[in-house]
Amino acid sequence: MSKIRWGLLSTANINRRLIPAIRASARGELVAVASRSQASAQAYADQWGIPQAFSSYEAMLASDAVDAVYISLPNHLHAEWSIKAMQQGKHVLCEKPFALTLAEVDEMIAVSKQTGRILTEAFMYRHHPQTKIAGEMVQNGRLGRITVVRGVFNFAFDTRENIRLVPEWGGGGLWDVGVYPISMAQYIMGGPPQQVFGNQWIGESGVDEVFSGQMTYADDKVAQISCSFCTPFHTFVEILGTEGRLTMNRPFIGHNDGERQLMFYPKDGEPEEIAVPEKELYLGEVEDMHAVILDGRSPYLSLAETRNHVKTVLALYQSAQTGQIVTL
Ligand SMILES: NC(=O)c1ccc[n+]([C@@H]2O[C@H](COP(=O)([O-])OP(=O)(O)OC[C@H]3O[C@@H](n4cnc5c(N)ncnc54)[C@H](OP(=O)(O)O)[C@@H]3O)[C@@H](O)[C@H]2O)c1
């Protein structure tokens, strides 16, 4: 096998970003899409020039024409369909949030081990050079001892018809976009928090439409995260250390022409803009799957890290519901 044949499991909006990434990759080809009806699958295949359209998810999973699937379903279906896909011999790139309970995550990991199929979480920004540069600056001590990580992801809906506003489908701001600063904090701190405290505002939808959380780590390090469905689009990350401060203006969604992306403010001296190579935001996660499947390399984002993302979200929700600090 020299190329991975990809199938899209659903016609979700986010596929728009993965399709060019698969096509830009050297070792991937997009061969199929599956939808809950033949008409929708065929219309989507025609629109995007995808060779094969399947009238059900099951039919695509049963096909020998597909090696790996991209799971872009509503959150409550991630575990079920990742497991079914692996049981049918497919490798899986599953969207965030990976699953909604730790029992689901553990079952997904167990099935990956049993079947020998690769399973990874689609956190595209983790593969981007900007994120790696920030991590290297922390690792090599440029910022000194890290004290605080702050991260924000806000946006507002055009319409209230959205899977993110349905409680029983794993809706909610923390599951949807709060997971980004949570995962960034884990990456920078080198592990999950020891304790968390959360506050949420539940909207008419019944899901958290605003969430803020404080997370504490060994050596008195702190991360503060917030997310909102009710304010104009804004993302930001700031990493504070004893030797300086690193700011990321678009930490999770890639470049914006003309805007300074990554700035370092040293304790002494002038602010410095850190150069970030251009890279298509979604390409890294696709290339990583190819390297893991074809070259036997370990996934860049481990399932242990993914499990901690889910564990941290659940702890924050528990804290917000009980008003208590939760120890992980
Ligand atoms: N990494 C990122 O940058 C990023 C960005 C956006 C979203 N996401 C994640 O990607 C996933 C999809 O988000 P999205 O906004 O793209 O979703 P969406 O446009 O609402 O699409 C979800 C798809 O799931 C399928 N589906 C199956 N059962 C469904 C049900 N009961 N109700 C509604 N849809 C159902 C539908 O496909 P068919 O009709 O074809 O079966 C639908 O097109 C979410 O987990 C989200 O967190 C990630």
XYZ file of N, CA and C in Angstrom, residues 25-282:
774
model
N -2.149 16.291 0.097
C -1.171 15.386 0.696
C -0.569 14.492 -0.381
N 0.688 14.085 -0.158
C 1.382 13.275 -1.168
C 0.882 11.838 -1.178
N 0.373 11.361 -0.038
C 0.075 9.926 0.048
C -1.386 9.627 0.382
N -2.273 10.584 0.058
C -3.681 10.337 0.315
C -4.515 10.612 -0.923
N -5.613 9.895 -1.057
C -6.573 10.241 -2.112
C -7.975 10.099 -1.551
N -8.839 11.004 -1.979
C -10.215 10.985 -1.502
C -11.033 10.164 -2.482
N -11.562 9.027 -2.005
C -12.247 8.118 -2.936
C -13.747 8.017 -2.698
N -14.222 8.408 -1.488
C -15.645 8.131 -1.213
C -16.227 9.082 -0.182
N -17.541 9.207 -0.248
C -18.296 9.907 0.793
C -19.531 9.067 1.103
N -19.925 9.052 2.376
C -21.151 8.358 2.773
C -22.076 9.351 3.443
N -23.374 9.179 3.183
C -24.367 10.030 3.808
C -25.561 9.160 4.176
N -26.520 9.745 4.913
C -27.654 8.929 5.333
C -28.660 8.718 4.213
N -28.463 9.351 3.065
C -29.310 9.045 1.906
C -28.443 9.067 0.650
N -28.897 8.291 -0.341
C -28.151 8.232 -1.602
C -28.148 9.600 -2.283
N -29.291 10.288 -2.220
C -29.383 11.587 -2.908
C -28.367 12.564 -2.326
N -28.284 12.594 -1.032
C -27.359 13.536 -0.404
C -25.908 13.133 -0.675
N -25.622 11.834 -0.603
C -24.243 11.378 -0.874
C -23.854 11.704 -2.315
N -24.774 11.443 -3.259
C -24.452 11.660 -4.677
C -24.287 13.149 -4.981
N -25.176 13.964 -4.405
C -25.064 15.413 -4.633
C -23.729 15.936 -4.104
N -23.342 15.426 -2.958
C -22.074 15.867 -2.353
C -20.879 15.387 -3.198
N -20.960 14.129 -3.631
C -19.878 13.578 -4.465
C -19.746 14.380 -5.761
N -20.879 14.762 -6.345
C -20.842 15.552 -7.595
C -20.232 16.928 -7.319
N -20.675 17.533 -6.238
C -20.192 18.881 -5.904
C -18.672 18.909 -5.721
N -18.142 17.880 -5.057
C -16.717 17.889 -4.709
C -15.859 16.988 -5.607
N -16.469 16.372 -6.597
C -15.695 15.511 -7.498
C -15.145 14.278 -6.800
N -15.974 13.652 -5.966
C -15.544 12.452 -5.229
C -16.045 11.230 -5.996
N -15.158 10.259 -6.284
C -15.549 9.155 -7.175
C -16.740 8.332 -6.717
N -16.836 7.995 -5.434
C -17.881 7.049 -5.014
C -18.779 7.646 -3.928
N -20.087 7.401 -4.067
C -21.048 7.908 -3.073
C -21.779 6.718 -2.461
N -21.792 6.626 -1.146
C -22.478 5.533 -0.453
C -23.739 6.058 0.227
N -24.801 5.235 0.149
C -26.097 5.688 0.665
C -26.260 5.446 2.155
N -25.252 4.861 2.779
C -25.280 4.722 4.244
C -23.839 4.649 4.736
N -23.674 4.957 6.015
C -22.332 4.857 6.601
C -21.874 3.392 6.589
N -22.832 2.486 6.897
C -22.507 1.048 6.938
C -21.944 0.573 5.596
N -22.564 1.057 4.507
C -22.144 0.589 3.173
C -20.698 0.998 2.898
N -20.319 2.206 3.298
C -18.932 2.625 3.049
C -17.970 1.803 3.910
N -18.375 1.546 5.150
C -17.485 0.777 6.018
C -17.300 -0.652 5.515
N -18.301 -1.174 4.814
C -18.204 -2.551 4.305
C -17.393 -2.628 3.010
N -17.071 -1.498 2.440
C -16.402 -1.489 1.128
C -14.887 -1.675 1.264
N -14.315 -2.427 0.303
C -12.860 -2.618 0.272
C -12.141 -1.450 -0.386
N -12.921 -0.490 -0.880
C -12.314 0.620 -1.627
C -11.770 1.717 -0.720
N -12.005 1.579 0.591
C -11.627 2.646 1.536
C -10.698 2.079 2.616
N -9.598 2.814 2.890
C -8.659 2.394 3.945
C -8.878 3.153 5.254
N -9.230 4.440 5.143
C -9.322 5.289 6.341
C -10.553 6.173 6.217
N -11.176 6.441 7.363
C -12.362 7.309 7.334
C -12.155 8.508 8.247
N -12.804 9.587 7.837
C -12.827 10.814 8.630
C -14.212 10.913 9.239
N -14.285 10.903 10.584
C -15.570 10.938 11.286
C -15.886 12.394 11.633
N -16.858 12.945 10.918
C -17.237 14.351 11.154
C -18.716 14.428 11.529
N -19.116 13.521 12.382
C -20.517 13.444 12.830
C -20.738 14.344 14.040
N -22.007 14.579 14.414
C -22.265 15.242 15.691
C -21.554 14.470 16.823
N -21.210 15.205 17.879
C -20.315 14.655 18.908
C -20.781 13.331 19.518
N -22.092 13.167 19.710
C -22.565 11.963 20.397
C -22.424 10.709 19.538
N -22.073 10.866 18.267
C -21.936 9.703 17.385
C -20.468 9.334 17.110
N -19.543 10.114 17.655
C -18.118 9.862 17.365
C -17.670 8.467 17.794
N -18.006 8.101 19.038
C -17.520 6.818 19.568
C -18.131 5.654 18.776
N -19.458 5.704 18.641
C -20.155 4.584 17.961
C -19.570 4.310 16.571
N -19.399 5.382 15.778
C -18.979 5.156 14.394
C -17.475 4.948 14.260
N -16.708 5.464 15.171
C -15.261 5.154 15.161
C -15.073 3.670 15.431
N -15.834 3.161 16.399
C -15.719 1.737 16.754
C -16.174 0.857 15.586
N -17.319 1.210 15.003
C -17.806 0.409 13.860
C -16.789 0.434 12.722
N -16.196 1.588 12.489
C -15.241 1.708 11.381
C -14.022 0.826 11.623
N -13.490 0.871 12.834
C -12.308 0.035 13.124
C -12.653 -1.439 13.028
N -13.854 -1.797 13.492
C -14.258 -3.212 13.413
C -14.401 -3.682 11.969
N -14.601 -2.728 11.067
C -14.679 -3.071 9.628
C -13.313 -2.884 8.950
N -12.267 -2.711 9.755
C -10.912 -2.675 9.194
C -10.431 -1.315 8.747
N -11.168 -0.248 9.112
C -10.764 1.101 8.668
C -9.940 1.803 9.746
N -8.965 2.577 9.304
C -8.292 3.501 10.200
C -9.200 4.718 10.384
N -9.052 5.401 11.528
C -10.015 6.463 11.863
C -9.323 7.751 12.293
N -9.719 8.828 11.633
C -9.406 10.180 12.114
C -10.734 10.741 12.600
N -10.848 10.927 13.925
C -12.140 11.316 14.516
C -12.094 12.757 15.000
N -13.115 13.497 14.653
C -13.171 14.910 15.056
C -13.198 15.078 16.581
N -12.830 16.268 17.003
C -12.954 16.639 18.411
C -14.373 17.078 18.670
N -14.920 16.978 19.868
C -14.370 16.199 20.958
C -14.475 14.707 20.627
N -13.462 13.984 21.016
C -13.313 12.581 20.622
C -14.542 11.760 21.009
N -14.999 11.950 22.255
C -16.185 11.246 22.765
C -16.683 12.016 23.979
N -17.814 11.584 24.520
C -18.453 12.371 25.576
C -18.328 11.750 26.961
N -17.781 10.544 27.043
C -17.526 9.924 28.357
C -16.172 9.207 28.289
N -15.596 8.983 29.468
C -14.324 8.248 29.491
C -14.544 6.778 29.141
N -15.734 6.255 29.462
C -16.021 4.862 29.092
C -15.982 4.710 27.573
N -16.530 5.695 26.862
C -16.489 5.651 25.389
C -15.047 5.725 24.889
N -14.275 6.646 25.465
C -12.879 6.785 25.026
C -12.134 5.472 25.242
N -12.343 4.877 26.406
C -11.620 3.638 26.714
C -12.020 2.514 25.765
N -13.295 2.482 25.397
C -13.731 1.441 24.458
C -13.110 1.678 23.073
N -13.063 2.939 22.669
C -12.455 3.258 21.373
C -10.980 2.821 21.352
N -10.277 3.106 22.436
C -8.851 2.745 22.506
C -8.699 1.222 22.506
N -9.595 0.550 23.242
C -9.520 -0.921 23.302
C -9.757 -1.519 21.912
N -10.727 -0.980 21.181
C -11.015 -1.523 19.839
C -9.851 -1.236 18.889
N -9.222 -0.087 19.040
C -8.056 0.213 18.208
C -6.958 -0.825 18.464
N -6.767 -1.158 19.723
C -5.727 -2.169 20.056
C -6.114 -3.540 19.506
N -7.393 -3.919 19.718
C -7.847 -5.258 19.268
C -7.718 -5.406 17.756
N -8.093 -4.350 17.029
C -8.157 -4.457 15.569
C -6.848 -4.067 14.894
N -5.967 -3.397 15.639
C -4.717 -2.919 15.028
C -4.942 -1.739 14.098
N -6.103 -1.125 14.179
C -6.388 0.037 13.318
C -5.952 1.321 14.035
N -5.466 2.260 13.258
C -5.021 3.538 13.818
C -6.235 4.408 14.141
N -6.158 5.076 15.278
C -7.251 5.945 15.743
C -6.609 7.206 16.290
N -6.998 8.364 15.745
C -6.457 9.620 16.303
C -7.533 10.705 16.304
N -7.306 11.681 17.171
C -8.217 12.813 17.311
C -7.798 13.912 16.334
N -8.792 14.495 15.673
C -8.496 15.490 14.624
C -8.327 16.894 15.226
N -7.227 17.074 15.956
C -6.912 18.417 16.460
C -5.897 19.033 15.511
N -6.417 19.645 14.442
C -5.542 20.074 13.348
C -4.473 21.059 13.781
N -4.823 21.980 14.703
C -3.889 23.058 15.054
C -2.635 22.511 15.750
N -2.763 21.320 16.388
C -1.613 20.743 17.096
C -0.490 20.393 16.121
N -0.843 20.167 14.854
C 0.155 19.767 13.854
C 0.757 20.967 13.139
N 0.227 22.157 13.396
C 0.678 23.335 12.645
C 2.022 23.834 13.183
N 2.905 24.333 12.294
C 4.213 24.815 12.747
C 4.115 25.851 13.865
N 3.091 26.702 13.826
C 2.977 27.733 14.867
C 2.893 27.113 16.272
N 2.091 26.048 16.396
C 1.927 25.387 17.691
C 3.239 24.726 18.111
N 3.908 24.118 17.135
C 5.164 23.421 17.449
C 6.244 24.416 17.868
N 6.278 25.569 17.222
C 7.266 26.593 17.587
C 7.004 27.074 19.019
N 5.745 27.322 19.345
C 5.413 27.767 20.712
C 5.868 26.716 21.728
N 5.590 25.441 21.419
C 5.990 24.356 22.324
C 7.498 24.287 22.483
N 8.219 24.474 21.365
C 9.691 24.426 21.433
C 10.236 25.581 22.268
N 9.632 26.758 22.125
C 10.099 27.915 22.912
C 9.905 27.669 24.408
N 8.818 26.996 24.747
C 8.581 26.651 26.154
C 9.608 25.605 26.602
N 9.781 24.578 25.766
C 10.704 23.477 26.103
C 12.138 23.957 26.270
N 12.571 24.858 25.374
C 13.986 25.267 25.450
C 14.218 26.417 26.432
N 13.199 26.767 27.182
C 13.386 27.695 28.295
C 13.352 29.169 27.936
N 12.993 29.465 26.702
C 13.003 30.875 26.276
C 12.088 31.740 27.144
N 11.004 31.165 27.624
C 10.053 31.933 28.439
C 10.366 31.819 29.934
N 11.400 31.076 30.266
C 11.692 30.841 31.680
C 10.742 29.804 32.254
N 10.443 29.937 33.530
C 9.491 29.008 34.166
C 8.078 29.456 33.805
N 7.278 28.534 33.305
C 5.909 28.899 32.902
C 5.047 29.086 34.147
N 4.289 30.163 34.158
C 3.418 30.421 35.314
C 1.933 30.324 34.941
N 1.575 30.910 33.780
C 0.152 30.979 33.414
C -0.012 30.743 31.904
N -1.049 29.992 31.537
C -1.484 29.918 30.132
C -2.922 30.416 30.102
N -3.186 31.359 29.198
C -4.562 31.863 29.047
C -5.021 31.575 27.620
N -6.239 31.104 27.465
C -6.716 30.791 26.117
C -8.204 31.055 25.958
N -8.561 31.555 24.780
C -9.948 31.965 24.511
C -10.365 31.458 23.137
N -11.611 31.001 23.035
C -12.194 30.709 21.706
C -13.666 31.113 21.760
N -13.999 32.180 21.069
C -15.379 32.691 21.042
C -15.877 32.799 19.600
N -17.150 32.584 19.427
C -17.790 32.938 18.159
C -19.289 33.057 18.399
N -20.015 33.556 17.394
C -21.474 33.676 17.507
C -22.118 32.987 16.309
N -23.272 32.376 16.531
C -23.975 31.666 15.454
C -24.720 32.637 14.538
N -24.809 32.267 13.250
C -25.679 33.009 12.329
C -27.117 32.568 12.530
N -27.294 31.287 12.851
C -28.633 30.728 13.054
C -28.582 29.824 14.282
N -29.722 29.653 14.926
C -29.739 28.815 16.133
C -29.939 27.332 15.786
N -30.083 27.020 14.494
C -30.206 25.610 14.085
C -28.801 25.047 13.971
N -28.328 24.376 15.008
C -26.954 23.895 14.962
C -26.787 22.725 15.927
N -26.026 21.726 15.476
C -25.806 20.544 16.336
C -25.180 20.927 17.677
N -24.481 22.069 17.712
C -23.777 22.497 18.935
C -24.726 22.990 20.028
N -25.997 23.186 19.662
C -26.967 23.707 20.630
C -27.918 22.619 21.132
N -27.616 21.369 20.794
C -28.493 20.259 21.205
C -27.816 19.498 22.349
N -28.396 19.595 23.565
C -27.713 18.984 24.722
C -27.435 17.491 24.529
N -28.434 16.735 24.033
C -28.251 15.276 23.961
C -27.315 14.843 22.825
N -26.877 15.781 22.002
C -25.904 15.456 20.955
C -24.482 15.898 21.345
N -24.310 16.190 22.625
C -22.979 16.646 23.049
C -22.730 18.084 22.649
N -23.824 18.888 22.643
C -23.650 20.312 22.360
C -23.004 21.008 23.547
N -22.704 22.299 23.329
C -22.120 23.093 24.409
C -20.792 23.697 24.002
N -20.542 24.870 24.559
C -19.341 25.617 24.194
C -18.057 24.920 24.593
N -18.072 24.313 25.777
C -16.830 23.683 26.245
C -16.462 22.493 25.368
N -17.468 21.649 25.046
C -17.191 20.516 24.157
C -16.757 21.001 22.777
N -17.350 22.082 22.319
C -17.113 22.494 20.932
C -15.811 23.275 20.761
N -15.666 24.368 21.499
C -14.473 25.208 21.292
C -13.609 25.378 22.546
N -14.199 25.147 23.726
C -13.376 25.192 24.942
C -12.275 24.135 24.922
N -12.526 23.048 24.179
C -11.511 21.986 24.105
C -10.208 22.474 23.468
N -10.283 23.541 22.674
C -9.039 24.034 22.045
C -8.081 24.616 23.082
N -8.491 25.633 23.850
C -7.552 26.110 24.870
C -7.213 25.060 25.921
N -8.140 24.136 26.200
C -7.818 23.049 27.145
C -6.664 22.208 26.597
N -6.759 21.864 25.319
C -5.704 21.023 24.747
C -4.396 21.804 24.630
N -4.490 23.096 24.317
C -3.272 23.915 24.248
C -2.607 23.981 25.619
N -3.407 24.173 26.665
C -2.846 24.244 28.022
C -2.153 22.933 28.375
N -2.778 21.820 28.014
C -2.176 20.519 28.299
C -0.847 20.366 27.563
N -0.822 20.816 26.319
C 0.403 20.737 25.502
C 1.521 21.569 26.129
N 1.198 22.781 26.537
C 2.220 23.685 27.082
C 2.653 23.241 28.476
N 1.713 22.795 29.286
C 2.035 22.384 30.663
C 2.644 20.982 30.715
N 2.542 20.234 29.627
C 3.123 18.892 29.590
C 2.247 17.834 30.246
N 0.994 18.131 30.480
C 0.095 17.128 31.066
C -1.203 17.773 31.483
N -2.123 16.970 32.016
C -3.428 17.509 32.410
C -3.342 18.252 33.744
N -4.361 19.053 34.067
C -4.354 19.751 35.358
C -4.559 18.780 36.515
N -4.197 19.262 37.710
C -4.469 18.461 38.911
C -5.862 18.763 39.447
N -6.249 20.042 39.347
C -7.565 20.464 39.833
C -8.173 21.460 38.858
N -9.510 21.497 38.804
C -10.184 22.463 37.930
C -11.359 23.098 38.666
N -11.678 24.305 38.212
C -12.887 24.974 38.707
C -13.559 25.652 37.512
N -14.848 25.421 37.336
C -15.527 25.958 36.155
C -16.788 26.742 36.493
N -17.104 27.670 35.595
C -18.368 28.421 35.661
C -19.011 28.363 34.294
N -20.337 28.198 34.266
C -20.992 28.167 32.963
C -22.261 28.986 32.973
N -22.614 29.482 31.789
C -23.918 30.100 31.599
C -24.661 29.232 30.599
N -25.800 28.673 31.069
C -26.614 27.807 30.213
C -27.639 28.673 29.494
N -27.639 28.626 28.191
C -28.594 29.408 27.413
C -29.934 28.705 27.274
N -30.844 29.327 26.513
C -32.167 28.722 26.287
C -32.060 27.355 25.629
N -30.986 27.156 24.893
C -30.749 25.889 24.208
C -30.605 24.737 25.197
N -30.192 25.047 26.435
C -29.929 23.991 27.409
C -28.470 23.587 27.455
N -27.631 24.192 26.612
C -26.189 23.897 26.682
C -25.443 25.124 27.202
N -24.215 24.902 27.646
C -23.381 26.024 28.090
C -23.027 26.869 26.868
N -23.447 28.132 26.905
C -23.130 29.024 25.781
C -21.966 29.939 26.147
N -21.643 29.979 27.430
C -20.422 30.657 27.891
C -19.827 29.780 28.986
N -18.535 29.582 28.924
C -17.874 28.774 29.959
C -16.522 29.403 30.268
N -16.173 29.443 31.549
C -14.807 29.834 31.900
C -14.288 28.851 32.935
N -13.010 28.549 32.825
C -12.432 27.550 33.717
C -11.051 27.942 34.175
N -10.744 27.548 35.369
C -9.399 27.728 35.915
C -8.846 26.341 36.215
N -7.601 26.103 35.810
C -7.013 24.775 35.986
C -5.651 24.949 36.643
N -5.374 24.126 37.642
C -4.092 24.260 38.340
C -3.245 23.006 38.136
N -1.934 23.227 38.094
C -0.957 22.182 37.768
C 0.098 22.136 38.865
N 0.980 21.157 38.755
C 2.106 21.082 39.701
C 2.901 22.388 39.633
N 3.630 22.696 40.666
C 4.491 23.903 40.745
C 3.679 25.193 40.627
N 2.428 25.165 41.057
C 1.588 26.375 41.102
C 1.313 26.985 39.738
N 1.459 26.221 38.682
C 1.118 26.746 37.349
C -0.403 26.777 37.203
N -0.872 27.755 36.415
C -2.319 27.948 36.276
C -2.666 28.130 34.798
N -3.800 27.564 34.386
C -4.336 27.875 33.054
C -5.747 28.423 33.221
N -6.042 29.473 32.462
C -7.382 30.060 32.487
C -7.925 29.980 31.069
N -9.104 29.378 30.940
C -9.665 29.217 29.598
C -11.084 29.775 29.582
N -11.507 30.260 28.437
C -12.915 30.627 28.315
C -13.369 30.435 26.873
N -14.676 30.267 26.736
C -15.230 30.108 25.392
C -16.662 30.633 25.410
N -17.136 31.003 24.231
C -18.478 31.572 24.164
C -19.082 31.333 22.786
N -20.389 31.122 22.789
C -21.181 31.052 21.556
C -21.873 32.392 21.300
N -21.622 33.389 22.132
C -22.456 34.603 22.142
C -21.698 35.878 21.809
N -20.454 35.771 21.439
C -19.685 36.990 21.159
C -18.998 36.842 19.812
N -18.636 37.960 19.168
C -18.013 37.852 17.848
C -16.749 37.007 17.897
N -16.396 36.498 16.744
C -15.268 35.575 16.662
C -13.996 36.173 17.273
N -13.362 35.409 18.142
C -12.082 35.827 18.721
C -11.373 34.601 19.286
N -10.123 34.432 18.905
C -9.304 33.404 19.549
C -8.008 34.043 20.002
N -7.440 33.524 21.072
C -6.211 34.110 21.590
C -5.584 33.138 22.577
N -4.254 33.075 22.574
C -3.545 32.346 23.631
C -2.366 33.191 24.074
N -2.123 33.192 25.370
C -1.005 33.929 25.950
C -0.300 32.983 26.922
N 1.017 32.869 26.764
C 1.788 31.994 27.652
C 2.750 32.881 28.434
N 2.605 32.857 29.757
C 3.417 33.730 30.595
C 4.503 32.916 31.297
N 5.727 33.435 31.220
C 6.840 32.791 31.927
C 7.657 33.830 32.653
N 8.578 33.355 33.484
C 9.386 34.297 34.283
C 10.322 35.116 33.406
N 10.621 34.661 32.165
C 11.536 35.398 31.287
C 10.825 36.127 30.153
N 9.515 35.981 30.084
C 8.816 36.691 29.015
C 7.447 36.105 28.740
N 6.803 36.690 27.715
C 5.400 36.367 27.405
C 5.299 36.098 25.903
N 4.590 35.031 25.566
C 4.375 34.695 24.157
C 2.888 34.843 23.858
N 2.549 35.596 22.808
C 1.136 35.730 22.459
C 0.880 35.104 21.096
N -0.276 34.471 20.980
C -0.686 33.837 19.713
C -2.036 34.439 19.343
N -2.046 35.164 18.236
C -3.271 35.869 17.861
C -4.322 34.979 17.214
N -3.858 33.989 16.487
C -4.800 33.047 15.872
C -4.290 31.634 16.138
N -4.369 31.227 17.391
C -3.706 29.978 17.772
C -4.324 28.728 17.169
N -5.631 28.769 16.859
C -6.310 27.528 16.480
C -6.756 27.485 15.029
N -6.642 28.588 14.328
C -7.228 28.571 12.985
C -6.291 29.049 11.889
N -5.027 29.191 12.198
C -4.069 29.460 11.133
C -3.887 30.926 10.840
N -3.280 31.172 9.698
C -2.796 32.513 9.398
C -3.886 33.499 9.015
N -3.597 34.735 9.271
C -4.445 35.826 8.808
C -3.507 36.888 8.261
N -3.566 37.115 6.984
C -2.595 38.011 6.365
C -2.551 39.354 7.062
N -1.361 39.818 7.289
C -1.193 41.163 7.826
C -1.215 41.233 9.338
N -1.683 40.158 9.981
C -1.746 40.204 11.437
C -0.516 39.508 12.007
N 0.055 40.072 13.048
C 1.193 39.417 13.692
C 0.685 38.205 14.441
N 1.215 37.052 14.087
C 0.702 35.801 14.635
C 1.257 35.500 16.003
N 2.584 35.496 16.040
C 3.273 34.995 17.229
C 4.249 36.075 17.672
N 4.049 36.601 18.870
C 4.913 37.684 19.378
C 5.522 37.267 20.704
N 6.829 37.540 20.839
C 7.502 37.258 22.104
C 7.884 38.584 22.753
N 7.468 38.768 23.990
C 7.778 39.976 24.759
C 8.735 39.576 25.882
N 10.054 39.725 25.665
C 11.001 39.292 26.701
C 10.961 40.209 27.918
N 11.407 39.684 29.031
C 11.458 40.474 30.274
C 12.278 41.747 30.031
N 13.416 41.570 29.370
C 14.261 42.712 29.018
C 14.380 42.730 27.502
N 14.279 43.888 26.907
C 14.492 43.978 25.464
C 13.214 44.215 24.695
N 13.400 44.283 23.386
C 12.309 44.652 22.480
C 11.422 43.453 22.164
N 10.122 43.692 21.919
C 9.256 42.606 21.436
C 9.761 42.063 20.099
N 9.552 40.778 19.907
C 10.065 40.135 18.695
C 8.942 39.343 18.030
N 8.766 39.565 16.732
C 7.799 38.724 16.017
C 8.495 37.424 15.628
N 7.865 36.300 15.954
C 8.454 34.995 15.636
C 7.884 34.540 14.296
N 8.785 34.222 13.363
C 8.334 33.806 12.024
C 7.697 32.419 12.096
N 6.586 32.266 11.386
C 5.892 30.965 11.330
C 5.769 30.561 9.862
N 6.315 29.390 9.489
C 6.169 28.958 8.091
C 4.697 28.749 7.741
N 4.340 29.061 6.505
C 2.977 28.807 6.029
C 2.752 27.306 5.930
N 1.599 26.850 6.393
C 1.214 25.455 6.128
C -0.292 25.354 6.184
N -0.853 24.651 5.236
C -2.300 24.454 5.214
C -2.698 23.830 6.562
N -3.684 24.437 7.230
C -3.974 24.100 8.622
C -4.333 22.627 8.826
N -5.057 22.045 7.883
C -5.566 20.678 8.079
C -4.663 19.597 7.481
